Amino acid sequence: MSPPQTMPQWLSVALSSEKHLNTVLRVLTNRESKRDSARTASQLKALDDKSQPNEMRSPLAFLFRRSKDALPQLVDHYAVTAGAHEAHHHFNRYVDIIPYDRTRVGVHEGSLGQGTERDGIWEGRYLNASWVLERFGRKWWIATQAPLKHTAHAFLSAILQSVMRPPVEGPPSQLDTSSPISRVRTVVQLTRNMEGGRKKADAYFPTEVGRSVVVSPEPGHDGPPLKVTLLETKTIRASHCIESTVSIIPIHRTDHKGENDDEVVVFRHMLYTSWPDHGIPEPEDRESLLSFIRLVDNTNRIISSSSRGKSTPLNNTAGELDSDPPIMVGCSAGVGRTGTFIAISSLLRSYSFLPPAARPTPASVIHASPLGPLPEELEEDEIAQEIDSLREQRPSMVQRKEQIFLIYELLADAFSENN
């Protein structure tokens, strides 16, 4: 299907009305503030469950009582208990960005699924990452923080392991049960490792082609070390992209010779180089961002990689290969640039500027928001709807107002470019 020639009326209205955009900012901010209060209350509730009332420090007890009284119906829905657990504190790059329990990615031995709780113990390894579904484009993503040195093994294990169905609800008629089991084969990074003299991401593969590094598991996990090798790298100037082809293979012996070629997994790492932290790409870089979005989508649909003259299946999986598996995307915290990238991709897909998802999932399978729908004046604004839906699935998605405006502008640019 070809993209429409004319811009939808709701987008024209939004771009021409400062009042409308101010309403979008106000409503989205108020709703996220309620979620934030509920997240805080869920953490304090977990503390209270472990302590007698007189054992809690009075400021925490007061905040808990206030949050509980104000938002009792929201606390469970927006709970972040797993990520806030004391055993997982050092796995979070930022203390205020913690995935929701109901959408967090759980890294299990042999498969990648939803985090679950049993007898108060969280099963699977913790990873600061969330399952996220495009509201209008209907494609699944994994939104994640940039790995830390001590979370790199869990991060790579998420790529190494097969992907199970994300957490959904709804009648069976709405769900595609024919999806092949696959693995992540495209990783998008929207931040440089160093920005403004500060570390925003830790490297987890070599910078020299042919070199390998061994990534060991974090203390307390007995999985095998992972040998990570850079197979190929290239620069795609039009998309401001550095594309790297990387292999992962478990090492089952301490002499590093216990490698089985049947276990090798190859993925593509795509770094966009022109998006500053706490900001947006410069106007002259907008065209490159649209090009990068298209490049990412196209690359994810390629199921083999030619490196050093040898064709290697990406995510070497027995059986049918998924033609369009979930893409893993992150920046530093995995919310601002990450949420903006997913939102733009969703709207571009919805208006046929990107190909449709191979196995589209209706947005109705996502848990309904206890905050209710957006107000009537925003019910036709698909960007406001998309952002609010993303924030229901991972905290603080599309974090800054400049990023919200960027989505409107880029979608308008796509229509202008099409004409």
Tab-separated table of C-alpha atoms in Angstrom:
chain	number	residue	atom	x	y	z
A	1	MET	CA	0.000	0.000	0.000
A	2	SER	CA	1.305	3.457	-0.910
A	3	PRO	CA	1.410	6.277	1.668
A	4	PRO	CA	-1.413	8.828	1.415
A	5	GLN	CA	-0.650	11.982	-0.545
A	6	THR	CA	-2.200	14.387	1.936
A	7	MET	CA	-1.500	14.971	5.599
A	8	PRO	CA	-4.305	13.803	7.945
A	9	GLN	CA	-6.413	16.603	9.357
A	10	TRP	CA	-5.527	15.854	12.979
A	11	LEU	CA	-1.830	16.359	12.183
A	12	SER	CA	-2.473	19.613	10.323
A	13	VAL	CA	-4.500	20.899	13.271
A	14	ALA	CA	-1.801	19.934	15.774
A	15	LEU	CA	0.978	21.609	13.801
A	16	SER	CA	-0.979	24.837	13.424
A	17	SER	CA	-2.312	25.118	16.969
A	18	GLU	CA	-0.073	26.024	19.887
A	19	LYS	CA	-3.098	25.588	22.149
A	20	HIS	CA	-3.516	21.989	21.007
A	21	LEU	CA	0.149	21.147	21.592
A	22	ASN	CA	0.008	22.725	25.046
A	23	THR	CA	-3.009	20.533	25.804
A	24	VAL	CA	-1.059	17.472	24.675
A	25	LEU	CA	1.842	18.372	26.971
A	26	ARG	CA	-0.423	19.112	29.930
A	27	VAL	CA	-2.501	15.941	29.643
A	28	LEU	CA	0.435	13.617	29.031
A	29	THR	CA	2.403	15.188	31.891
A	30	ASN	CA	-0.496	14.855	34.331
A	31	ARG	CA	-1.044	11.205	33.432
A	32	GLU	CA	2.645	10.347	33.751
A	33	SER	CA	2.731	12.121	37.118
A	34	LYS	CA	-0.001	9.766	38.356
A	35	ARG	CA	1.951	6.770	37.090
A	36	ASP	CA	5.065	8.068	38.817
A	37	SER	CA	3.211	8.393	42.128
A	38	ALA	CA	1.947	4.839	41.740
A	39	ARG	CA	5.457	3.571	40.975
A	40	THR	CA	6.763	5.255	44.113
A	41	ALA	CA	3.921	3.794	46.144
A	42	SER	CA	4.664	0.298	44.820
A	43	GLN	CA	8.270	0.568	46.010
A	44	LEU	CA	7.215	1.833	49.416
A	45	LYS	CA	4.558	-0.863	49.661
A	46	ALA	CA	7.250	-3.480	49.105
A	47	LEU	CA	9.275	-1.927	51.927
A	48	ASP	CA	6.227	-1.860	54.183
A	49	ASP	CA	5.474	-5.530	53.475
A	50	LYS	CA	8.914	-6.411	54.883
A	51	SER	CA	8.789	-4.113	57.913
A	52	GLN	CA	6.672	-3.441	60.927
A	53	PRO	CA	5.195	0.085	60.797
A	54	ASN	CA	7.472	1.297	63.604
A	55	GLU	CA	10.515	-0.007	61.709
A	56	MET	CA	9.934	2.298	58.753
A	57	ARG	CA	11.446	5.738	58.774
A	58	SER	CA	8.649	8.259	59.232
A	59	PRO	CA	9.172	10.169	55.924
A	60	LEU	CA	8.856	6.921	53.973
A	61	ALA	CA	5.861	5.844	56.009
A	62	PHE	CA	4.173	9.192	55.425
A	63	LEU	CA	4.834	9.079	51.678
A	64	PHE	CA	3.529	5.532	51.513
A	65	ARG	CA	0.330	6.405	53.373
A	66	ARG	CA	-0.216	9.453	51.177
A	67	SER	CA	0.358	7.496	47.953
A	68	LYS	CA	-1.767	4.600	49.118
A	69	ASP	CA	-4.668	6.837	50.013
A	70	ALA	CA	-4.470	8.735	46.732
A	71	LEU	CA	-3.834	5.911	44.255
A	72	PRO	CA	-4.849	2.531	45.698
A	73	GLN	CA	-6.176	1.221	42.370
A	74	LEU	CA	-3.024	2.163	40.459
A	75	VAL	CA	-0.269	0.757	42.659
A	76	ASP	CA	-0.484	-2.853	41.484
A	77	HIS	CA	-0.875	-1.900	37.825
A	78	TYR	CA	2.200	0.336	37.801
A	79	ALA	CA	4.282	-1.788	40.172
A	80	VAL	CA	8.066	-1.858	39.671
A	81	THR	CA	8.772	-4.310	42.469
A	82	ALA	CA	11.262	-6.514	40.603
A	83	GLY	CA	13.502	-3.708	39.394
A	84	ALA	CA	13.315	-1.881	42.720
A	85	HIS	CA	14.336	-4.977	44.689
A	86	GLU	CA	17.553	-4.438	46.616
A	87	ALA	CA	19.185	-7.321	44.734
A	88	HIS	CA	18.638	-5.470	41.454
A	89	HIS	CA	19.509	-1.864	42.385
A	90	HIS	CA	22.951	-2.000	40.794
A	91	PHE	CA	21.516	-3.408	37.545
A	92	ASN	CA	19.672	-0.134	36.860
A	93	ARG	CA	21.679	2.584	35.121
A	94	TYR	CA	19.351	5.243	36.596
A	95	VAL	CA	17.496	4.843	39.881
A	96	ASP	CA	14.298	6.434	38.574
A	97	ILE	CA	13.923	4.356	35.390
A	98	ILE	CA	12.668	0.895	36.354
A	99	PRO	CA	10.514	-1.365	34.135
A	100	TYR	CA	6.959	-2.264	35.082
A	101	ASP	CA	6.592	-5.766	36.483
A	102	ARG	CA	3.868	-6.623	33.971
A	103	THR	CA	5.929	-5.736	30.881
A	104	ARG	CA	9.494	-6.382	31.984
A	105	VAL	CA	11.671	-8.737	29.952
A	106	GLY	CA	12.726	-11.792	31.931
A	107	VAL	CA	15.895	-13.563	30.761
A	108	HIS	CA	15.381	-17.271	31.386
A	109	GLU	CA	17.629	-20.179	30.506
A	110	GLY	CA	16.669	-21.217	26.992
A	111	SER	CA	14.092	-18.518	26.292
A	112	LEU	CA	13.258	-14.843	26.608
A	113	GLY	CA	9.835	-14.066	28.045
A	114	GLN	CA	7.900	-12.092	30.621
A	115	GLY	CA	9.164	-11.743	34.153
A	116	THR	CA	7.144	-13.678	36.738
A	117	GLU	CA	7.099	-13.958	40.509
A	118	ARG	CA	6.932	-17.122	42.589
A	119	ASP	CA	6.842	-17.162	46.375
A	120	GLY	CA	8.227	-13.638	46.429
A	121	ILE	CA	11.295	-14.651	44.397
A	122	TRP	CA	11.605	-13.203	40.916
A	123	GLU	CA	12.294	-15.959	38.391
A	124	GLY	CA	14.787	-15.409	35.622
A	125	ARG	CA	17.606	-12.893	35.492
A	126	TYR	CA	16.716	-9.255	35.822
A	127	LEU	CA	17.272	-6.939	32.861
A	128	ASN	CA	16.174	-3.316	32.697
A	129	ALA	CA	14.133	-3.854	29.549
A	130	SER	CA	10.448	-3.811	28.618
A	131	TRP	CA	8.198	-5.373	26.018
A	132	VAL	CA	6.606	-2.522	24.054
A	133	LEU	CA	3.931	-2.716	21.359
A	134	GLU	CA	3.325	0.034	18.795
A	135	ARG	CA	-0.243	1.254	19.213
A	136	PHE	CA	-0.816	2.066	15.548
A	137	GLY	CA	1.993	0.187	13.788
A	138	ARG	CA	1.278	-2.994	15.800
A	139	LYS	CA	4.878	-4.229	15.950
A	140	TRP	CA	6.669	-5.516	19.071
A	141	TRP	CA	9.923	-3.993	20.353
A	142	ILE	CA	12.175	-4.533	23.347
A	143	ALA	CA	13.047	-1.152	24.879
A	144	THR	CA	16.127	-1.280	27.075
A	145	GLN	CA	18.682	0.810	28.914
A	146	ALA	CA	22.243	0.731	27.595
A	147	PRO	CA	24.035	-2.243	29.160
A	148	LEU	CA	26.349	-1.745	32.111
A	149	LYS	CA	29.534	-3.821	32.371
A	150	HIS	CA	27.871	-6.137	34.882
A	151	THR	CA	24.627	-6.443	32.870
A	152	ALA	CA	26.279	-7.111	29.490
A	153	HIS	CA	26.055	-10.890	29.936
A	154	ALA	CA	22.319	-10.766	30.666
A	155	PHE	CA	21.844	-8.362	27.743
A	156	LEU	CA	23.711	-10.665	25.338
A	157	SER	CA	21.837	-13.668	26.736
A	158	ALA	CA	18.606	-11.935	25.749
A	159	ILE	CA	19.878	-11.938	22.155
A	160	LEU	CA	21.260	-15.469	22.414
A	161	GLN	CA	18.020	-16.966	23.673
A	162	SER	CA	14.815	-17.560	21.764
A	163	VAL	CA	11.977	-15.056	22.048
A	164	MET	CA	8.720	-16.218	23.581
A	165	ARG	CA	5.386	-14.453	23.228
A	166	PRO	CA	5.342	-11.057	24.975
A	167	PRO	CA	2.826	-10.509	27.804
A	168	VAL	CA	-0.620	-9.930	26.331
A	169	GLU	CA	-4.251	-10.311	27.250
A	170	GLY	CA	-7.370	-10.707	25.171
A	171	PRO	CA	-9.444	-13.399	23.460
A	172	PRO	CA	-7.540	-16.076	21.509
A	173	SER	CA	-9.109	-14.807	18.279
A	174	GLN	CA	-7.021	-11.630	18.612
A	175	LEU	CA	-3.720	-13.449	19.095
A	176	ASP	CA	-1.466	-14.927	16.427
A	177	THR	CA	-0.532	-18.375	17.721
A	178	SER	CA	1.380	-19.317	14.567
A	179	SER	CA	4.408	-17.101	15.240
A	180	PRO	CA	7.682	-18.999	14.875
A	181	ILE	CA	10.068	-18.932	17.805
A	182	SER	CA	12.913	-16.621	16.882
A	183	ARG	CA	15.668	-14.479	18.316
A	184	VAL	CA	16.423	-10.785	18.312
A	185	ARG	CA	18.649	-10.112	15.313
A	186	THR	CA	18.745	-6.293	15.242
A	187	VAL	CA	19.956	-4.068	18.092
A	188	VAL	CA	19.536	-0.294	17.718
A	189	GLN	CA	21.668	2.081	19.804
A	190	LEU	CA	20.644	5.742	19.825
A	191	THR	CA	23.461	7.054	22.027
A	192	ARG	CA	27.208	7.144	21.650
A	193	ASN	CA	29.104	5.411	24.442
A	194	MET	CA	30.488	8.793	25.562
A	195	GLU	CA	28.580	12.071	25.257
A	196	GLY	CA	29.729	15.389	26.673
A	197	GLY	CA	32.495	13.675	28.616
A	198	ARG	CA	30.055	11.324	30.346
A	199	LYS	CA	29.633	7.597	29.846
A	200	LYS	CA	26.169	6.855	28.459
A	201	ALA	CA	26.710	3.227	27.458
A	202	ASP	CA	29.254	0.480	28.095
A	203	ALA	CA	30.771	-1.317	25.109
A	204	TYR	CA	30.056	-5.047	24.943
A	205	PHE	CA	31.777	-5.993	21.671
A	206	PRO	CA	35.219	-5.142	20.196
A	207	THR	CA	35.877	-2.186	17.906
A	208	GLU	CA	38.358	-4.039	15.685
A	209	VAL	CA	37.065	-6.493	13.068
A	210	GLY	CA	38.158	-10.045	13.819
A	211	ARG	CA	38.796	-9.381	17.503
A	212	SER	CA	36.868	-11.122	20.284
A	213	VAL	CA	36.117	-10.398	23.923
A	214	VAL	CA	34.828	-12.779	26.564
A	215	VAL	CA	31.909	-11.512	28.652
A	216	SER	CA	31.508	-13.286	31.984
A	217	PRO	CA	28.211	-13.602	33.861
A	218	GLU	CA	27.496	-11.427	36.858
A	219	PRO	CA	28.281	-12.859	40.322
A	220	GLY	CA	25.650	-15.346	41.389
A	221	HIS	CA	24.863	-16.565	37.880
A	222	ASP	CA	26.507	-19.784	36.730
A	223	GLY	CA	25.884	-19.539	32.979
A	224	PRO	CA	28.785	-19.961	30.556
A	225	PRO	CA	30.936	-17.003	29.513
A	226	LEU	CA	30.108	-15.593	26.090
A	227	LYS	CA	32.645	-15.044	23.325
A	228	VAL	CA	31.668	-11.923	21.385
A	229	THR	CA	33.334	-11.256	18.021
A	230	LEU	CA	33.076	-8.283	15.661
A	231	LEU	CA	32.682	-9.830	12.197
A	232	GLU	CA	32.166	-6.722	10.097
A	233	THR	CA	31.526	-3.003	10.373
A	234	LYS	CA	30.519	-0.347	7.874
A	235	THR	CA	29.373	3.257	7.822
A	236	ILE	CA	26.152	4.228	6.060
A	237	ARG	CA	26.545	7.968	5.635
A	238	ALA	CA	23.045	8.823	4.404
A	239	SER	CA	21.612	7.292	7.581
A	240	HIS	CA	24.358	8.543	9.954
A	241	CYS	CA	24.741	4.899	10.928
A	242	ILE	CA	27.578	2.609	11.945
A	243	GLU	CA	26.397	-0.946	11.303
A	244	SER	CA	28.279	-3.786	12.990
A	245	THR	CA	27.794	-7.524	12.519
A	246	VAL	CA	28.509	-9.353	15.766
A	247	SER	CA	28.559	-13.020	16.777
A	248	ILE	CA	27.938	-14.568	20.197
A	249	ILE	CA	28.911	-18.090	21.208
A	250	PRO	CA	28.818	-19.704	24.673
A	251	ILE	CA	32.087	-21.105	26.027
A	252	HIS	CA	31.505	-24.312	27.956
A	253	ARG	CA	35.115	-24.951	29.047
A	254	THR	CA	37.521	-22.732	30.923
A	255	ASP	CA	40.193	-23.145	28.236
A	256	HIS	CA	37.877	-21.243	25.831
A	257	LYS	CA	37.980	-24.182	23.411
A	258	GLY	CA	34.603	-25.565	24.373
A	259	GLU	CA	32.814	-23.736	21.554
A	260	ASN	CA	30.096	-25.270	19.390
A	261	ASP	CA	29.473	-23.612	16.020
A	262	ASP	CA	25.863	-24.801	16.187
A	263	GLU	CA	25.329	-22.411	19.099
A	264	VAL	CA	26.633	-19.287	17.373
A	265	VAL	CA	24.179	-16.409	17.064
A	266	VAL	CA	24.825	-13.436	14.781
A	267	PHE	CA	23.108	-10.066	15.136
A	268	ARG	CA	23.421	-6.583	13.658
A	269	HIS	CA	24.161	-3.598	15.866
A	270	MET	CA	23.045	-0.267	14.379
A	271	LEU	CA	24.344	2.939	15.973
A	272	TYR	CA	22.732	6.263	15.043
A	273	THR	CA	25.365	8.951	15.590
A	274	SER	CA	23.438	12.252	15.433
A	275	TRP	CA	21.050	12.269	18.394
A	276	PRO	CA	22.341	14.167	21.464
A	277	ASP	CA	21.312	13.214	24.986
A	278	HIS	CA	18.466	15.314	26.437
A	279	GLY	CA	17.874	16.747	22.982
A	280	ILE	CA	16.831	16.050	19.420
A	281	PRO	CA	18.684	15.815	16.106
A	282	GLU	CA	19.518	19.124	14.455
A	283	PRO	CA	17.162	20.186	11.618
A	284	GLU	CA	19.794	19.263	9.039
A	285	ASP	CA	19.908	15.727	10.500
A	286	ARG	CA	16.157	15.000	10.313
A	287	GLU	CA	16.441	13.468	6.849
A	288	SER	CA	19.134	11.098	8.097
A	289	LEU	CA	16.924	9.990	10.997
A	290	LEU	CA	14.061	9.083	8.656
A	291	SER	CA	16.574	7.236	6.504
A	292	PHE	CA	17.908	5.414	9.573
A	293	ILE	CA	14.410	4.334	10.638
A	294	ARG	CA	13.799	2.827	7.196
A	295	LEU	CA	17.228	1.188	7.236
A	296	VAL	CA	16.556	-0.444	10.610
A	297	ASP	CA	13.229	-1.854	9.462
A	298	ASN	CA	14.698	-3.196	6.231
A	299	THR	CA	17.759	-4.675	7.954
A	300	ASN	CA	15.611	-6.515	10.487
A	301	ARG	CA	13.861	-8.349	7.640
A	302	ILE	CA	17.152	-9.733	6.249
A	303	ILE	CA	17.665	-13.229	7.632
A	304	SER	CA	21.282	-13.855	6.637
A	305	SER	CA	24.539	-11.937	6.793
A	306	SER	CA	27.461	-12.126	4.402
A	307	SER	CA	30.694	-11.633	6.324
A	308	ARG	CA	34.191	-12.424	5.116
A	309	GLY	CA	32.723	-14.105	2.069
A	310	LYS	CA	30.687	-16.506	4.181
A	311	SER	CA	26.915	-16.421	4.479
A	312	THR	CA	25.834	-16.709	8.106
A	313	PRO	CA	22.189	-17.020	9.212
A	314	LEU	CA	21.278	-14.251	11.611
A	315	ASN	CA	19.905	-15.642	14.887
A	316	ASN	CA	20.799	-19.200	13.918
A	317	THR	CA	17.521	-20.895	14.876
A	318	ALA	CA	16.324	-24.325	13.913
A	319	GLY	CA	13.047	-24.376	12.047
A	320	GLU	CA	11.249	-21.449	10.461
A	321	LEU	CA	13.013	-18.100	10.672
A	322	ASP	CA	10.863	-15.175	11.772
A	323	SER	CA	10.731	-12.674	8.913
A	324	ASP	CA	10.285	-9.708	11.275
A	325	PRO	CA	11.315	-10.455	14.888
A	326	PRO	CA	11.159	-7.869	17.688
A	327	ILE	CA	13.876	-5.216	17.491
A	328	MET	CA	15.860	-4.366	20.620
A	329	VAL	CA	16.337	-0.600	20.924
A	330	GLY	CA	17.986	1.527	23.579
A	331	CYS	CA	19.638	4.828	24.354
A	332	SER	CA	21.144	5.495	27.771
A	333	ALA	CA	18.077	5.134	29.999
A	334	GLY	CA	15.996	3.481	27.296
A	335	VAL	CA	13.063	5.898	27.483
A	336	GLY	CA	13.604	9.326	25.853
A	337	ARG	CA	15.242	8.738	22.499
A	338	THR	CA	14.075	5.120	22.601
A	339	GLY	CA	10.410	6.007	23.053
A	340	THR	CA	10.631	8.700	20.394
A	341	PHE	CA	12.156	6.246	17.907
A	342	ILE	CA	9.431	3.652	18.511
A	343	ALA	CA	6.651	6.250	18.304
A	344	ILE	CA	7.923	7.619	14.986
A	345	SER	CA	8.301	4.094	13.610
A	346	SER	CA	4.747	3.226	14.638
A	347	LEU	CA	3.183	6.256	12.943
A	348	LEU	CA	5.293	5.820	9.795
A	349	ARG	CA	4.199	2.182	9.650
A	350	SER	CA	0.565	3.082	10.223
A	351	TYR	CA	0.626	5.460	7.227
A	352	SER	CA	2.547	2.986	5.006
A	353	PHE	CA	5.848	4.875	5.036
A	354	LEU	CA	7.229	1.623	6.485
A	355	PRO	CA	6.128	-1.910	5.560
A	356	PRO	CA	3.519	-3.448	7.873
A	357	ALA	CA	4.598	-5.732	10.693
A	358	ALA	CA	4.839	-9.317	9.458
A	359	ARG	CA	2.605	-10.483	12.303
A	360	PRO	CA	0.715	-7.403	13.510
A	361	THR	CA	-0.653	-7.504	17.050
A	362	PRO	CA	-3.732	-5.388	17.846
A	363	ALA	CA	-3.239	-2.778	20.552
A	364	SER	CA	-6.301	-4.183	22.333
A	365	VAL	CA	-4.164	-7.018	23.749
A	366	ILE	CA	-2.346	-4.510	25.981
A	367	HIS	CA	-3.677	-4.051	29.509
A	368	ALA	CA	-6.250	-1.248	29.567
A	369	SER	CA	-5.056	1.856	31.393
A	370	PRO	CA	-6.645	2.380	34.811
A	371	LEU	CA	-6.309	6.110	34.091
A	372	GLY	CA	-9.003	5.772	31.447
A	373	PRO	CA	-8.841	7.132	27.879
A	374	LEU	CA	-7.357	10.455	26.851
A	375	PRO	CA	-9.823	13.382	26.916
A	376	GLU	CA	-12.114	13.969	23.958
A	377	GLU	CA	-10.027	16.807	22.507
A	378	LEU	CA	-7.119	14.373	22.013
A	379	GLU	CA	-8.993	11.295	20.858
A	380	GLU	CA	-8.073	11.911	17.193
A	381	ASP	CA	-4.454	12.892	17.875
A	382	GLU	CA	-2.606	9.676	17.084
A	383	ILE	CA	0.739	10.957	18.350
A	384	ALA	CA	-0.694	11.774	21.782
A	385	GLN	CA	-2.382	8.362	21.810
A	386	GLU	CA	0.848	6.616	20.788
A	387	ILE	CA	2.965	8.327	23.441
A	388	ASP	CA	0.441	7.616	26.191
A	389	SER	CA	0.315	3.954	25.149
A	390	LEU	CA	4.111	3.687	25.238
A	391	ARG	CA	4.195	5.248	28.713
A	392	GLU	CA	1.716	2.614	29.863
A	393	GLN	CA	4.295	-0.021	28.928
A	394	ARG	CA	7.573	1.570	30.096
A	395	PRO	CA	8.006	4.604	32.375
A	396	SER	CA	8.865	8.038	30.964
A	397	MET	CA	8.806	7.056	27.294
A	398	VAL	CA	9.305	10.119	25.032
A	399	GLN	CA	10.650	11.951	28.039
A	400	ARG	CA	11.001	15.568	26.876
A	401	LYS	CA	8.626	18.011	25.212
A	402	GLU	CA	11.154	18.597	22.402
A	403	GLN	CA	10.959	14.890	21.613
A	404	ILE	CA	7.166	15.065	21.475
A	405	PHE	CA	7.344	17.962	19.020
A	406	LEU	CA	9.929	16.056	16.974
A	407	ILE	CA	7.445	13.245	16.339
A	408	TYR	CA	4.898	15.694	14.901
A	409	GLU	CA	7.569	17.318	12.743
A	410	LEU	CA	9.055	14.080	11.411
A	411	LEU	CA	5.675	12.643	10.492
A	412	ALA	CA	4.901	15.890	8.665
A	413	ASP	CA	8.311	15.659	6.952
A	414	ALA	CA	7.433	12.176	5.723
A	415	PHE	CA	4.267	13.486	4.077
A	416	SER	CA	6.152	16.420	2.550
A	417	GLU	CA	8.869	14.109	1.244
A	418	ASN	CA	6.225	11.840	-0.265
A	419	ASN	CA	4.715	14.757	-2.160
